[in-house]
Structure formats: structure tokens, C-alpha cells
């Protein structure tokens, strides 16, 4: 499998008043296409910052980030926006659905921004399969306030993968769910990965989540302290070829 | 999809949306009704003055086209000089009075014979001409608005007058007294505010005006058929300045309300903007979305404003029949442009602020 995402000596420093906080202190990471990876660590270890950098939401202070063969650390704001639009899907702890739109509207706005619009029959085949998998076909006309937490998160997942992103980044996706709904959502991540070969990175501090992933990366104090990657890497030039869309 | 988002966003905040729409409607109403009243009164006064039927209006130096504002006079003896010019059929001196106790009413002090000669006479509804200094002739609109008829008393300039007759409107003023009465009331015996001049051949207007200007240097001489056009705001610097001030104030109201509405909207929706940015929405997308939302408010506000202006105009004219509100298509167009302009200016800063928000910070906003 080829490398889809790679960082080299990645650093991110925040300045709060006169204090500089080193959230990432030299992260070297490689993620293969189709992997389901958990990034774990205690609060404040830098895992959310890592997710924001990998998701082109913020620029690193130093180091390099390659997404699907493109080095993004020197990109402009509009170029980063394009990367987010074309290659990244986000799932957040607080769901982050647009409250004024229905579930369908939330998915359609992502497709609209991506430029896919809405298929004449309402959904294309891929989206229909996603909705079936996430078991939310019957909830599409409801607003977020009319959905349970688990349902909201499943709509958020559907929105995140509606445009077939190269990478799905999930930040504490079960953080606002009870154990039953957490298990349902995690199984759905697993299924998305299995059925659609979707590359997924789950950022969490919940150790139970590890059982659902292929690989565990542990972080502490802004650096990776362990990585149970069991597969070997091929040549360095694997990054030169863009990944196939799922 | 944008349309769906905009409608959903506006419906989610019904009170703010309604207030914003009403503020834009108020802006449009303010422009259309005030401009309509101003131009309506000017236009109606102009047409009424044209309706006298004379060919030329002669006024003393430094007179205003607004007859109510002119207190300059000229000797009636000048009439003889004017009459000596070739092609003059009749010259009628008129002394104007202004009664401001109930609105702004112009009273013509006239010589019945010469006034009839230039105007082809009144069309009588009831009664007769004044026979004594305390009698007044009123037009039908004045009679209807004041609810007076022949024999009733009206108080004008602290004098009690008896209505001797009611005539068809459109002969300059709405009230007519004798020239002598008007001169005595203003203390301008032997003088007049203006002369209406009738020619034997109306095609000689320009030639005669040139001759009068040579004869009476510095006097105001205009063809009466152009009076209404000259009364329009673009020919009246003071009126133009007044209208510009009203439009500016209305525009400020619109800009401030849209600004406040959009600014609070984007503050409340910081997280939503963060979500859109995380989905890959560009800055342009965010700016466009806010502009479109503002445009929707302005569009609906403008429509309500136009409709309301017509209702208010009809109400004004029903309650005050002597007033005219002239809402013209070009001012409707201008009011819509001003409403849209206030939307653009008012939402410029909020939209740019929204677009500049950092996606990570926006998502963390509580």
C-alpha cells in the first residue's frame, strides 16, 4: 500500500500572550492509503493540533506535510481550502452539523461546496450506500435538534464521506456519545474502512477505541512516543503518485 | 443550495429578520414618501400655475419660483409698459398671500377682468365672484378638504372671509380674493407679486420674453409652459439639497440596520462559518453567502417599502386632499438601488470579518 499522508519534523507553536506553547515538537508520521489509525494520548498532548494540521485547517510552524503527494505547509489559505474541500473529511466530537439545515441539507451543502451539487434523484449510488450503511435514510428530513446524538454523528460521518475524501479525520468522534452509540459509530467507521477502503484517522483519548483500529499511534507532549505499525514501507517515491479516490 | 441555506438562516432568526426587513422598508418609504411629497407638491403647484393659461410669468428681480416664498413686489404701473409691447393680449397682476395656519395655502389677489382675460375664466361649481373685501373664492379641492361651501366662513391670515363661490381647481391658487384686499393685507398698495401675460400669438413667447428682458432688466421672465419643469428638484438647488439629505439619512438608517443585523448574525454563527470552512468553503463562498442573505433582506424590504409607500401616499392624499404625493418609476428604481446599496455597504465589513475567521478558532467558538 502506498503512503497517503506523511509528515516530517512537524512542529506547531502557539503564542498565547507572551507565552509560547509547543503543541507539536517534531512529529514524523506516515499513513498508508486504506488504513484505519487511532492517534491516542492524554488531553493536551497535541493530537487535536496534529489533526488540524493534517486536515489543512492550520499551517505548521515548521516541518513538512504531504497529503496525497502534495506538500501543503507552504500553501496559501485558498490552496489549503481546496485541499480540505477535495481531500479531507472531518468528523468532530460535537457533531458540528449546521442547525438550520436538515440532515439532507447538511450533506448536500458539503456536496455543493465540493461542486458535485445534488444528483437528480436526490443521491448518487455512493451516497445511497453510505446512508444505508449509516442507517440514516429515514432521518434525512430531520433537523439536528430532532436527532439523537448517535444519529447526529452518523449524519456528520455521511457528510464527511459524501465527497469521497482521500482521508477521513475524526476528532474524539465518540466523545459526546454513550457507550452503546459509541460502539455503533465505531463499527460504522470500521465498515467504511472495510467496504470503501476509506483511510481513517481517529484522534481520541479513549483506549476502548483501539480495538476497532488497525494501528495505534500514541502521543505525549507533542511527539509520537509509540507506533505499532506492523507493515513495512516500500520506496520513498511512493508519495509522488496521488491516491485513488475511494 | 445557497438559497436553501439563506432561507433557513433567515427563518432561524425571525425577529431579527423581520426588524431588518422593516428597517429597509422604512428606508424605502422615507425616500419615496418624502421625495414624493416634495416633488408632488412642486409638480402640482407647477401644473396649477401652468393651468392659469397665461403664456409668460413676469416676476420682480430676486423672486423665487416658489411663489409662496416670494415677498418681493413690483409696481402695477409696469403693466402699462409691458402692454405697449407688440402682441400682448392681456396682463394680469397678482398679489400672492401665504396662509400657513393650516398647511401652506397660497392665496391669489386678482383683478377679475384681467385674470379672466389671461385664464379664460373660472369654471364655476357654485356661487359667484367676491363682491366685497371679506369674500373669498375657493376651489373644489379646498372646499372638499375643509368641508366648506358657499356662505361658510373661513379664517385666513387672522381675517374672517365668507366663501362666495367654489370653482374648478387648476387656476394657480386654491383661494382667490380681490387684488385690492391682498394689497391691503400685505401693505403693498399699488404693487403685485407677479404678472401673468397672455399673448395674441403663443408662438411669439421667446421673442416677447426677450423684449421684456430688454425693457425690464433683472426681472424674472419665464414661459409658463415650462413652469412645472422648472419647479422640479433638479432645477431647484435648495429642493435638491433637501432631497439629497433625506436620501442620505434613509441610506444611513439602512446601512446601520443591515450592519448591526449582519454583524450579530456572523458573531452568532461563528461556529457555522467554521463548519463551512472545514468543509472547504472558500472565503468568497462565505462573503457571497452573507451578501446574498443581506440582498434577500433588502429585496423583501424594498418590495414591502414600495407597497407601503403607495398605501401611505393614498392615505395622505385621502386625509389631506390638497397634498399630492408623486411616486415616480425613476424614484422607485432609485429607492431600490439605495436599499441594495445599504445592503452592500452594511454587510461589507461583517462578511469580510466572517471570511477572515480562522477555521480552528471558529469551530472552538461557544
Coordinates of C-alpha atoms in Angstrom, one line a residue, chain B residues 194-354:
Chain B
X194 CA -46.2 88.8 -10.5
X195 CA -47.9 89.5 -13.8
X196 CA -49.5 86.7 -15.9
X197 CA -49.1 87.7 -19.5
X198 CA -51.3 86.4 -22.4
X199 CA -50.1 86.8 -26.0
X200 CA -52.1 87.2 -29.2
X201 CA -49.8 84.5 -30.7
X202 CA -48.4 81.9 -28.3
X203 CA -45.6 81.1 -30.8
X204 CA -44.1 84.6 -30.0
X205 CA -43.3 83.6 -26.4
X206 CA -39.5 83.6 -26.8
X207 CA -39.5 86.9 -28.8
X208 CA -41.7 88.6 -26.3
X209 CA -39.6 87.3 -23.3
X210 CA -36.5 88.8 -25.0
X211 CA -38.3 92.1 -25.4
X212 CA -39.5 92.2 -21.8
X213 CA -36.0 91.4 -20.6
X214 CA -34.7 94.3 -22.6
X215 CA -37.4 96.5 -21.1
X216 CA -37.2 95.3 -17.5
X217 CA -33.6 94.3 -16.9
X218 CA -33.1 91.9 -14.0
X219 CA -36.8 90.9 -13.8
X220 CA -37.7 87.2 -13.8
X221 CA -39.4 86.3 -17.1
X222 CA -40.2 82.6 -17.9
X223 CA -42.5 80.9 -20.3
X224 CA -45.3 79.5 -18.2
X225 CA -45.5 76.2 -20.1
X226 CA -42.1 75.4 -18.6
X227 CA -43.0 76.4 -15.1
X228 CA -43.7 72.8 -13.9
X229 CA -40.4 71.5 -15.3
X230 CA -38.6 74.4 -13.7
X231 CA -40.2 73.5 -10.4
X232 CA -38.6 70.0 -10.5
X233 CA -35.9 69.4 -7.9
X234 CA -33.0 69.3 -10.4
X235 CA -33.8 73.0 -11.2
X236 CA -34.1 73.9 -7.5
X237 CA -30.8 73.7 -5.7
X238 CA -32.5 74.0 -2.3
X239 CA -35.0 71.3 -3.0
X240 CA -32.3 69.1 -4.5
X241 CA -30.3 69.5 -1.3
X242 CA -33.3 68.7 0.9
X243 CA -34.0 65.5 -1.1
X244 CA -30.3 64.5 -1.0
X245 CA -30.3 65.0 2.8
X246 CA -33.4 62.8 3.2
X247 CA -31.9 60.1 0.9
X248 CA -28.6 60.2 2.8
X249 CA -30.4 59.8 6.2
X250 CA -32.5 57.0 4.8
X251 CA -29.4 55.3 3.4
X252 CA -27.7 55.7 6.8
X253 CA -30.6 54.0 8.5
X254 CA -30.5 51.1 6.1
X255 CA -26.7 50.7 6.3
X256 CA -26.7 50.8 10.1
X257 CA -29.5 48.3 10.5
X258 CA -28.0 45.9 7.9
X259 CA -24.6 46.3 9.5
X260 CA -26.0 45.5 13.0
X261 CA -28.1 42.6 11.7
X262 CA -25.2 41.0 9.8
X263 CA -22.6 41.7 12.4
X264 CA -24.6 40.0 15.2
X265 CA -25.5 37.2 12.7
X266 CA -21.9 36.4 11.9
X267 CA -21.0 36.6 15.6
X268 CA -23.8 34.2 16.5
X269 CA -22.9 32.0 13.6
X270 CA -19.1 31.9 14.1
X271 CA -19.3 28.1 14.6
X272 CA -21.4 27.6 11.5
X273 CA -18.8 29.6 9.5
X274 CA -16.1 27.4 11.0
X275 CA -18.1 24.3 9.9
X276 CA -18.4 25.6 6.3
X277 CA -14.7 26.5 6.2
X278 CA -13.9 22.9 7.4
X279 CA -16.0 21.6 4.6
X280 CA -13.8 23.5 2.2
X281 CA -15.9 26.6 1.7
X282 CA -13.7 29.4 0.4
X283 CA -13.7 33.0 1.7
X284 CA -15.5 34.1 -1.4
X285 CA -18.2 31.5 -0.6
X286 CA -18.7 33.0 2.9
X287 CA -18.7 36.6 1.6
X288 CA -21.2 35.7 -1.1
X289 CA -23.4 33.8 1.4
X290 CA -23.6 36.9 3.7
X291 CA -24.1 39.3 0.8
X292 CA -26.9 37.1 -0.6
X293 CA -28.6 36.9 2.9
X294 CA -28.3 40.7 3.1
X295 CA -29.7 41.0 -0.5
X296 CA -32.7 38.9 0.4
X297 CA -33.4 41.1 3.4
X298 CA -33.0 44.3 1.2
X299 CA -35.1 42.8 -1.6
X300 CA -38.1 41.9 0.6
X301 CA -37.7 45.2 2.5
X302 CA -37.7 47.1 -0.8
X303 CA -40.8 45.4 -2.0
X304 CA -42.6 46.0 1.3
X305 CA -41.4 49.6 1.3
X306 CA -42.7 50.2 -2.2
X307 CA -46.1 48.7 -1.4
X308 CA -46.3 50.7 1.9
X309 CA -45.3 53.9 0.1
X310 CA -48.2 53.7 -2.2
X311 CA -50.6 52.9 0.7
X312 CA -49.2 55.8 2.7
X313 CA -49.4 58.1 -0.3
X314 CA -53.0 57.2 -0.9
X315 CA -53.8 57.7 2.8
X316 CA -52.1 61.2 2.8
X317 CA -54.0 62.3 -0.2
X318 CA -57.2 61.0 1.2
X319 CA -56.7 62.7 4.6
X320 CA -55.2 65.9 3.1
X321 CA -56.7 66.3 -0.4
X322 CA -54.7 69.5 -1.0
X323 CA -51.5 67.5 -0.9
X324 CA -50.1 65.4 -3.7
X325 CA -47.6 62.6 -3.3
X326 CA -45.9 61.8 -6.6
X327 CA -44.2 58.4 -6.6
X328 CA -42.5 58.1 -10.0
X329 CA -40.9 54.9 -11.5
X330 CA -37.5 56.5 -11.6
X331 CA -37.6 57.2 -7.8
X332 CA -38.9 53.6 -7.2
X333 CA -35.8 52.4 -9.1
X334 CA -33.6 54.8 -7.1
X335 CA -35.1 53.6 -3.8
X336 CA -34.4 50.0 -4.7
X337 CA -30.9 50.9 -5.7
X338 CA -30.4 52.7 -2.4
X339 CA -31.8 49.7 -0.5
X340 CA -29.5 47.3 -2.3
X341 CA -26.6 49.8 -1.7
X342 CA -27.3 49.9 2.0
X343 CA -27.3 46.1 2.0
X344 CA -23.9 46.0 0.3
X345 CA -22.3 48.7 2.4
X346 CA -23.9 47.3 5.6
X347 CA -22.8 43.8 5.1
X348 CA -19.3 44.5 3.7
X349 CA -17.4 44.6 6.9
X350 CA -19.3 41.7 8.6
X351 CA -18.8 39.5 5.5
X352 CA -15.1 40.2 5.3
X353 CA -14.8 39.6 9.1
X354 CA -16.6 36.3 8.7

